[in-house]
mmCIF file of C-alpha atoms in Angstrom:
data_model
loop_
_atom_site.group_PDB
_atom_site.id
_atom_site.type_symbol
_atom_site.label_atom_id
_atom_site.label_comp_id
_atom_site.label_asym_id
_atom_site.label_seq_id
_atom_site.Cartn_x
_atom_site.Cartn_y
_atom_site.Cartn_z
ATOM 1 C CA MET A 249 84.660 86.573 61.189
ATOM 2 C CA ILE A 250 85.600 82.971 60.604
ATOM 3 C CA ASN A 251 83.536 80.600 58.460
ATOM 4 C CA ASN A 252 80.968 83.425 58.251
ATOM 5 C CA GLN A 253 80.525 83.332 62.014
ATOM 6 C CA ARG A 254 80.825 86.443 64.153
ATOM 7 C CA VAL A 255 83.554 86.188 66.795
ATOM 8 C CA ALA A 256 83.469 88.077 70.089
ATOM 9 C CA VAL A 257 86.222 88.119 72.707
ATOM 10 C CA VAL A 258 85.050 88.940 76.217
ATOM 11 C CA LEU A 259 87.489 90.166 78.837
ATOM 12 C CA PRO A 260 86.310 89.887 82.476
ATOM 13 C CA ALA A 261 88.483 92.557 84.049
ATOM 14 C CA TYR A 262 89.362 93.453 87.608
ATOM 15 C CA ASN A 263 92.304 95.776 88.298
ATOM 16 C CA ALA A 264 93.850 95.017 84.898
ATOM 17 C CA GLU A 265 95.142 98.476 83.984
ATOM 18 C CA HIS A 266 98.740 97.262 83.508
ATOM 19 C CA THR A 267 97.944 94.324 81.206
ATOM 20 C CA LEU A 268 94.708 95.141 79.379
ATOM 21 C CA ALA A 269 96.331 97.118 76.540
ATOM 22 C CA LEU A 270 99.020 94.451 76.070
ATOM 23 C CA THR A 271 96.405 91.702 75.905
ATOM 24 C CA VAL A 272 94.281 93.588 73.384
ATOM 25 C CA SER A 273 97.298 94.459 71.217
ATOM 26 C CA HIS A 274 97.895 90.748 70.585
ATOM 27 C CA LEU A 275 94.337 90.005 69.412
ATOM 28 C CA ASP A 276 93.989 89.310 65.676
ATOM 29 C CA ARG A 277 91.393 91.838 64.582
ATOM 30 C CA SER A 278 91.026 90.129 61.205
ATOM 31 C CA VAL A 279 89.268 87.320 63.109
ATOM 32 C CA VAL A 280 87.824 89.109 66.146
ATOM 33 C CA ASP A 281 84.748 91.200 65.367
ATOM 34 C CA ASP A 282 83.917 92.442 68.865
ATOM 35 C CA ILE A 283 85.955 92.989 72.026
ATOM 36 C CA ILE A 284 83.844 93.412 75.141
ATOM 37 C CA VAL A 285 85.365 94.413 78.479
ATOM 38 C CA VAL A 286 83.362 94.003 81.668
ATOM 39 C CA ASP A 287 84.951 95.805 84.602
ATOM 40 C CA ASP A 288 83.972 94.345 87.958
ATOM 41 C CA GLY A 289 84.368 97.361 90.215
ATOM 42 C CA SER A 290 88.101 97.888 89.676
ATOM 43 C CA THR A 291 89.874 100.307 91.991
ATOM 44 C CA ASP A 292 92.600 101.157 89.471
ATOM 45 C CA GLY A 293 92.516 102.706 85.998
ATOM 46 C CA THR A 294 91.132 99.706 84.087
ATOM 47 C CA VAL A 295 88.045 101.592 82.888
ATOM 48 C CA ASP A 296 90.095 104.554 81.610
ATOM 49 C CA VAL A 297 92.479 102.224 79.748
ATOM 50 C CA ALA A 298 89.581 100.418 78.082
ATOM 51 C CA ARG A 299 87.954 103.667 77.019
ATOM 52 C CA ASN A 300 91.234 105.036 75.675
ATOM 53 C CA LEU A 301 91.526 101.889 73.566
ATOM 54 C CA GLY A 302 88.055 102.514 72.169
ATOM 55 C CA LEU A 303 86.685 99.243 73.502
ATOM 56 C CA ASP A 304 83.103 98.387 74.361
ATOM 57 C CA ILE A 305 83.042 98.447 78.163
ATOM 58 C CA ILE A 306 80.412 97.557 80.714
ATOM 59 C CA THR A 307 81.034 98.487 84.338
ATOM 60 C CA HIS A 308 79.802 97.032 87.598
ATOM 61 C CA ALA A 309 79.520 99.764 90.206
ATOM 62 C CA THR A 310 80.746 97.338 92.876
ATOM 63 C CA ASN A 311 82.760 94.125 92.787
ATOM 64 C CA ARG A 312 80.246 91.320 92.207
ATOM 65 C CA GLY A 313 82.669 88.443 91.722
ATOM 66 C CA TYR A 314 84.407 86.589 88.892
ATOM 67 C CA GLY A 315 81.368 84.496 88.018
ATOM 68 C CA ALA A 316 79.047 87.493 87.977
ATOM 69 C CA ASN A 317 81.511 89.251 85.678
ATOM 70 C CA GLN A 318 81.355 86.384 83.186
ATOM 71 C CA LYS A 319 77.558 86.334 83.274
ATOM 72 C CA THR A 320 77.543 89.944 82.122
ATOM 73 C CA CYS A 321 80.178 89.134 79.477
ATOM 74 C CA TYR A 322 78.147 86.352 77.883
ATOM 75 C CA ARG A 323 74.848 88.216 77.960
ATOM 76 C CA ALA A 324 76.512 91.142 76.182
ATOM 77 C CA ALA A 325 78.158 88.939 73.539
ATOM 78 C CA LEU A 326 74.892 87.133 72.803
ATOM 79 C CA ALA A 327 73.044 90.450 72.584
ATOM 80 C CA GLN A 328 75.569 91.659 69.995
ATOM 81 C CA GLY A 329 74.893 88.626 67.819
ATOM 82 C CA ALA A 330 78.139 86.693 68.343
ATOM 83 C CA ASP A 331 78.240 83.116 67.035
ATOM 84 C CA VAL A 332 81.575 82.249 68.664
ATOM 85 C CA ILE A 333 82.348 83.698 72.090
ATOM 86 C CA ILE A 334 85.834 83.463 73.587
ATOM 87 C CA MET A 335 86.591 84.366 77.192
ATOM 88 C CA LEU A 336 90.142 85.511 77.883
ATOM 89 C CA HIS A 337 91.608 86.745 81.151
ATOM 90 C CA PRO A 338 93.032 90.222 80.468
ATOM 91 C CA ASP A 339 96.083 89.686 82.705
ATOM 92 C CA TYR A 340 98.184 88.398 79.769
ATOM 93 C CA GLN A 341 98.716 85.044 81.484
ATOM 94 C CA TYR A 342 97.099 83.220 78.544
ATOM 95 C CA SER A 343 98.197 83.706 74.928
ATOM 96 C CA PRO A 344 95.846 85.978 72.929
ATOM 97 C CA GLU A 345 97.592 84.768 69.768
ATOM 98 C CA LEU A 346 95.705 81.476 70.096
ATOM 99 C CA ILE A 347 92.310 83.101 69.551
ATOM 100 C CA PRO A 348 92.183 82.336 65.771
ATOM 101 C CA ALA A 349 93.003 78.655 66.361
ATOM 102 C CA LEU A 350 90.481 78.368 69.165
ATOM 103 C CA ALA A 351 87.822 80.154 67.115
ATOM 104 C CA ALA A 352 88.456 77.789 64.187
ATOM 105 C CA MET A 353 87.893 74.764 66.438
ATOM 106 C CA LEU A 354 84.459 76.168 67.233
ATOM 107 C CA ALA A 355 83.572 77.442 63.766
ATOM 108 C CA TYR A 356 84.666 74.410 61.742
ATOM 109 C CA ALA A 357 85.045 71.431 64.086
ATOM 110 C CA PRO A 358 82.300 69.646 66.048
ATOM 111 C CA PHE A 359 83.023 71.347 69.375
ATOM 112 C CA GLU A 360 80.665 73.481 71.438
ATOM 113 C CA LEU A 361 83.272 74.209 74.117
ATOM 114 C CA VAL A 362 87.049 74.535 73.738
ATOM 115 C CA LEU A 363 89.419 74.958 76.680
ATOM 116 C CA GLY A 364 92.915 76.425 76.472
ATOM 117 C CA SER A 365 94.977 73.986 78.531
ATOM 118 C CA ARG A 366 98.140 74.946 80.402
ATOM 119 C CA ILE A 367 98.848 71.262 80.999
ATOM 120 C CA LEU A 368 98.356 69.646 77.605
ATOM 121 C CA ALA A 369 101.641 68.864 75.772
ATOM 122 C CA GLN A 370 103.788 71.221 77.864
ATOM 123 C CA SER A 371 105.275 71.835 81.290
ATOM 124 C CA ALA A 372 103.219 74.396 83.179
ATOM 125 C CA VAL A 373 105.847 74.601 85.926
ATOM 126 C CA LYS A 374 108.594 75.472 83.418
ATOM 127 C CA SER A 375 106.291 78.189 82.105
ATOM 128 C CA GLY A 376 106.199 79.711 85.575
ATOM 129 C CA MET A 377 103.214 78.111 87.298
ATOM 130 C CA PRO A 378 103.986 77.840 91.045
ATOM 131 C CA VAL A 379 104.532 74.223 92.065
ATOM 132 C CA TYR A 380 101.787 74.291 94.713
ATOM 133 C CA LYS A 381 99.283 75.515 92.105
ATOM 134 C CA PHE A 382 100.370 72.814 89.687
ATOM 135 C CA VAL A 383 99.936 70.106 92.332
ATOM 136 C CA ALA A 384 96.510 71.438 93.323
ATOM 137 C CA ASN A 385 95.512 71.616 89.646
ATOM 138 C CA ARG A 386 96.536 67.994 89.043
ATOM 139 C CA VAL A 387 94.817 66.644 92.155
ATOM 140 C CA LEU A 388 91.556 68.508 91.549
ATOM 141 C CA THR A 389 91.512 67.585 87.861
ATOM 142 C CA ALA A 390 92.085 63.891 88.610
ATOM 143 C CA ILE A 391 89.226 63.818 91.123
ATOM 144 C CA GLU A 392 86.932 65.749 88.794
ATOM 145 C CA ASN A 393 87.612 63.421 85.876
ATOM 146 C CA LEU A 394 86.913 60.436 88.109
ATOM 147 C CA LEU A 395 83.609 61.815 89.374
ATOM 148 C CA VAL A 396 82.464 63.303 86.089
ATOM 149 C CA GLY A 397 83.678 60.560 83.759
ATOM 150 C CA ALA A 398 85.595 62.962 81.497
ATOM 151 C CA LYS A 399 89.220 63.036 80.311
ATOM 152 C CA LEU A 400 90.094 66.725 80.439
ATOM 153 C CA SER A 401 93.649 67.840 81.117
ATOM 154 C CA GLU A 402 92.416 70.719 83.306
ATOM 155 C CA TYR A 403 89.239 72.471 84.383
ATOM 156 C CA HIS A 404 90.757 75.719 85.654
ATOM 157 C CA THR A 405 91.811 77.700 82.589
ATOM 158 C CA GLY A 406 91.217 81.382 81.870
ATOM 159 C CA LEU A 407 90.997 80.833 78.110
ATOM 160 C CA ARG A 408 87.855 79.137 76.864
ATOM 161 C CA GLY A 409 85.518 79.437 73.913
ATOM 162 C CA TYR A 410 81.855 78.647 73.293
ATOM 163 C CA ARG A 411 79.473 78.305 70.418
ATOM 164 C CA ARG A 412 76.353 80.407 70.720
ATOM 165 C CA GLY A 413 74.068 77.386 70.951
ATOM 166 C CA LEU A 414 75.802 76.169 74.100
ATOM 167 C CA LEU A 415 75.473 79.493 75.904
ATOM 168 C CA GLU A 416 71.796 79.535 74.986
ATOM 169 C CA ALA A 417 71.252 75.980 76.260
ATOM 170 C CA VAL A 418 73.108 76.369 79.542
ATOM 171 C CA PRO A 419 71.507 78.328 82.432
ATOM 172 C CA PHE A 420 74.802 79.959 83.430
ATOM 173 C CA HIS A 421 72.854 82.626 85.314
ATOM 174 C CA LEU A 422 72.198 79.996 88.010
ATOM 175 C CA ASN A 423 75.904 79.430 88.606
ATOM 176 C CA SER A 424 78.011 80.853 91.409
ATOM 177 C CA ASP A 425 79.095 84.485 91.239
ATOM 178 C CA ASP A 426 82.525 83.366 92.474
ATOM 179 C CA PHE A 427 85.391 81.397 90.910
ATOM 180 C CA VAL A 428 83.614 78.023 90.908
ATOM 181 C CA PHE A 429 81.465 79.410 88.085
ATOM 182 C CA ASP A 430 84.002 78.024 85.595
ATOM 183 C CA ASN A 431 83.705 74.472 86.848
ATOM 184 C CA GLN A 432 79.942 74.596 87.083
ATOM 185 C CA PHE A 433 79.799 75.723 83.475
ATOM 186 C CA ILE A 434 81.919 72.797 82.280
ATOM 187 C CA LEU A 435 79.619 70.429 84.165
ATOM 188 C CA GLN A 436 76.584 72.079 82.575
ATOM 189 C CA ALA A 437 78.170 71.709 79.139
ATOM 190 C CA LEU A 438 78.748 68.001 79.752
ATOM 191 C CA ALA A 439 75.174 67.622 80.977
ATOM 192 C CA ALA A 440 73.984 69.311 77.767
ATOM 193 C CA GLY A 441 75.874 66.740 75.687
ATOM 194 C CA ALA A 442 78.427 69.261 74.430
ATOM 195 C CA ARG A 443 81.558 68.114 72.663
ATOM 196 C CA VAL A 444 84.566 69.532 74.482
ATOM 197 C CA GLY A 445 87.933 70.151 72.837
ATOM 198 C CA GLU A 446 91.253 71.305 74.279
ATOM 199 C CA LEU A 447 94.014 73.468 72.849
ATOM 200 C CA SER A 448 97.538 73.553 74.268
ATOM 201 C CA CYS A 449 98.111 77.051 75.640
ATOM 202 C CA PRO A 450 101.514 78.422 76.673
ATOM 203 C CA THR A 451 101.215 80.814 79.588
ATOM 204 C CA HIS A 452 103.021 83.852 80.946
ATOM 205 C CA TYR A 453 103.362 84.319 84.694
ATOM 206 C CA GLY A 454 104.317 87.747 85.970
ATOM 207 C CA ASP A 455 103.676 90.161 88.799
ATOM 208 C CA GLU A 456 100.387 91.205 87.208
ATOM 209 C CA SER A 457 99.028 87.674 86.705
ATOM 210 C CA SER A 458 95.718 87.035 88.422
ATOM 211 C CA SER A 459 95.829 85.138 91.677
ATOM 212 C CA ILE A 460 93.744 84.557 94.784
ATOM 213 C CA ASN A 461 94.921 84.219 98.363
ATOM 214 C CA PHE A 462 95.346 80.896 100.157
ATOM 215 C CA ARG A 463 92.006 81.024 101.971
ATOM 216 C CA ARG A 464 90.066 81.693 98.775
ATOM 217 C CA SER A 465 92.082 79.007 96.974
ATOM 218 C CA VAL A 466 90.995 76.473 99.597
ATOM 219 C CA MET A 467 87.375 77.592 99.312
ATOM 220 C CA TYR A 468 87.621 77.333 95.543
ATOM 221 C CA GLY A 469 89.029 73.806 95.763
ATOM 222 C CA LEU A 470 86.221 72.714 98.063
ATOM 223 C CA GLY A 471 83.671 74.300 95.735
ATOM 224 C CA VAL A 472 85.151 72.439 92.768
ATOM 225 C CA LEU A 473 84.930 69.105 94.575
ATOM 226 C CA ARG A 474 81.380 69.810 95.664
ATOM 227 C CA ALA A 475 80.320 70.635 92.104
ATOM 228 C CA ALA A 476 81.887 67.447 90.722
ATOM 229 C CA LEU A 477 80.151 65.393 93.421
ATOM 230 C CA GLU A 478 76.841 67.088 92.631
ATOM 231 C CA PHE A 479 77.288 66.128 88.979
ATOM 232 C CA ARG A 480 77.857 62.486 89.903
ATOM 233 C CA LEU A 481 74.888 62.401 92.276
ATOM 234 C CA ALA A 482 72.674 64.124 89.693
ATOM 235 C CA ALA A 483 73.646 61.459 87.141
ATOM 236 C CA LEU A 484 72.560 58.820 89.656
ATOM 237 C CA GLY A 485 69.274 60.635 90.276
ATOM 238 C CA VAL A 486 70.091 61.348 93.922
ATOM 239 C CA VAL A 487 70.092 65.156 93.759
ATOM 240 C CA ARG A 488 69.084 67.778 91.203
ATOM 241 C CA PRO A 489 70.906 71.068 91.861
ATOM 242 C CA PRO A 490 69.128 73.875 89.978
ATOM 243 C CA TYR A 491 72.119 74.839 87.819
ATOM 244 C CA LEU A 492 72.220 71.265 86.438
ATOM 245 C CA ALA A 493 68.496 70.476 86.456
ATOM 246 C CA ALA A 494 67.724 73.417 84.147
ATOM 247 C CA VAL A 495 70.276 72.452 81.464
ATOM 248 C CA GLN A 496 68.809 71.823 78.001
ATOM 249 C CA ARG A 497 70.246 69.016 75.878
ATOM 250 C CA LEU A 498 71.812 70.309 72.682
ATOM 251 C CA PRO A 499 69.883 69.221 69.581
ATOM 252 C CA ARG A 500 71.738 66.871 67.253
ATOM 253 C CA GLU A 501 72.134 69.535 64.566
ATOM 254 C CA GLU A 502 74.138 71.663 67.012
ATOM 255 C CA HIS A 503 76.986 69.137 66.837
ATOM 256 C CA GLY A 504 79.413 70.192 64.165
ATOM 257 C CA ALA A 505 79.707 73.316 62.051
ATOM 258 C CA THR A 506 79.081 73.407 58.332
ATOM 259 C CA PRO A 507 81.711 75.380 56.368
ATOM 260 C CA GLN A 508 80.195 78.154 54.273
#
């Protein structure tokens, strides 16, 4: 726990048998109360590895998609009574050692959403990010910030944390079951009036790091742009996509955490 708040780390897994144990071994169990693995129809030994580690694991019989995996993650964390929920990709691309710092930003500071940024205060390319991915990240982020009116360094990170109140206010079940889920959630958080913080996050790129093929990358990029445009049009009252229309504004008392 941190500041008397229960901390859960959720790991949306798909074919992560080679990196799951490494990722978990670097989690600070003095801070993390619950580790929840959701396996999205893996075809390797991810489930066996999770069980051998004694982790709570939920399995999808078939591959439902990255967004659907996260939906199950957050429902499970809320059901277990978590106050701070941190999503971490189990491919060891993002640094598990940052979990205590990220959790503290949610438990003590006035943030409802904190993103681990690969761009903030560091060179993502020097850390191993392919140049084409870096360029795509920068272009998409610039367009999103312009349309949304935010100043985030990136929208596409696999390390992010939430306060319970935000997950309860945001209808994430209406989001895509695919990769654009992440961007839709950030837009929902902004629509809810959430305060968003960022934490500089060194990354590790290896053979086991998650990646999608070129076609799916293009589809993801188009989905990101569409979501940002929907947010702008919704703000102007032109359209009301269901995943934004159903967002509840966070009450004033949800802003900020009171140390115990």
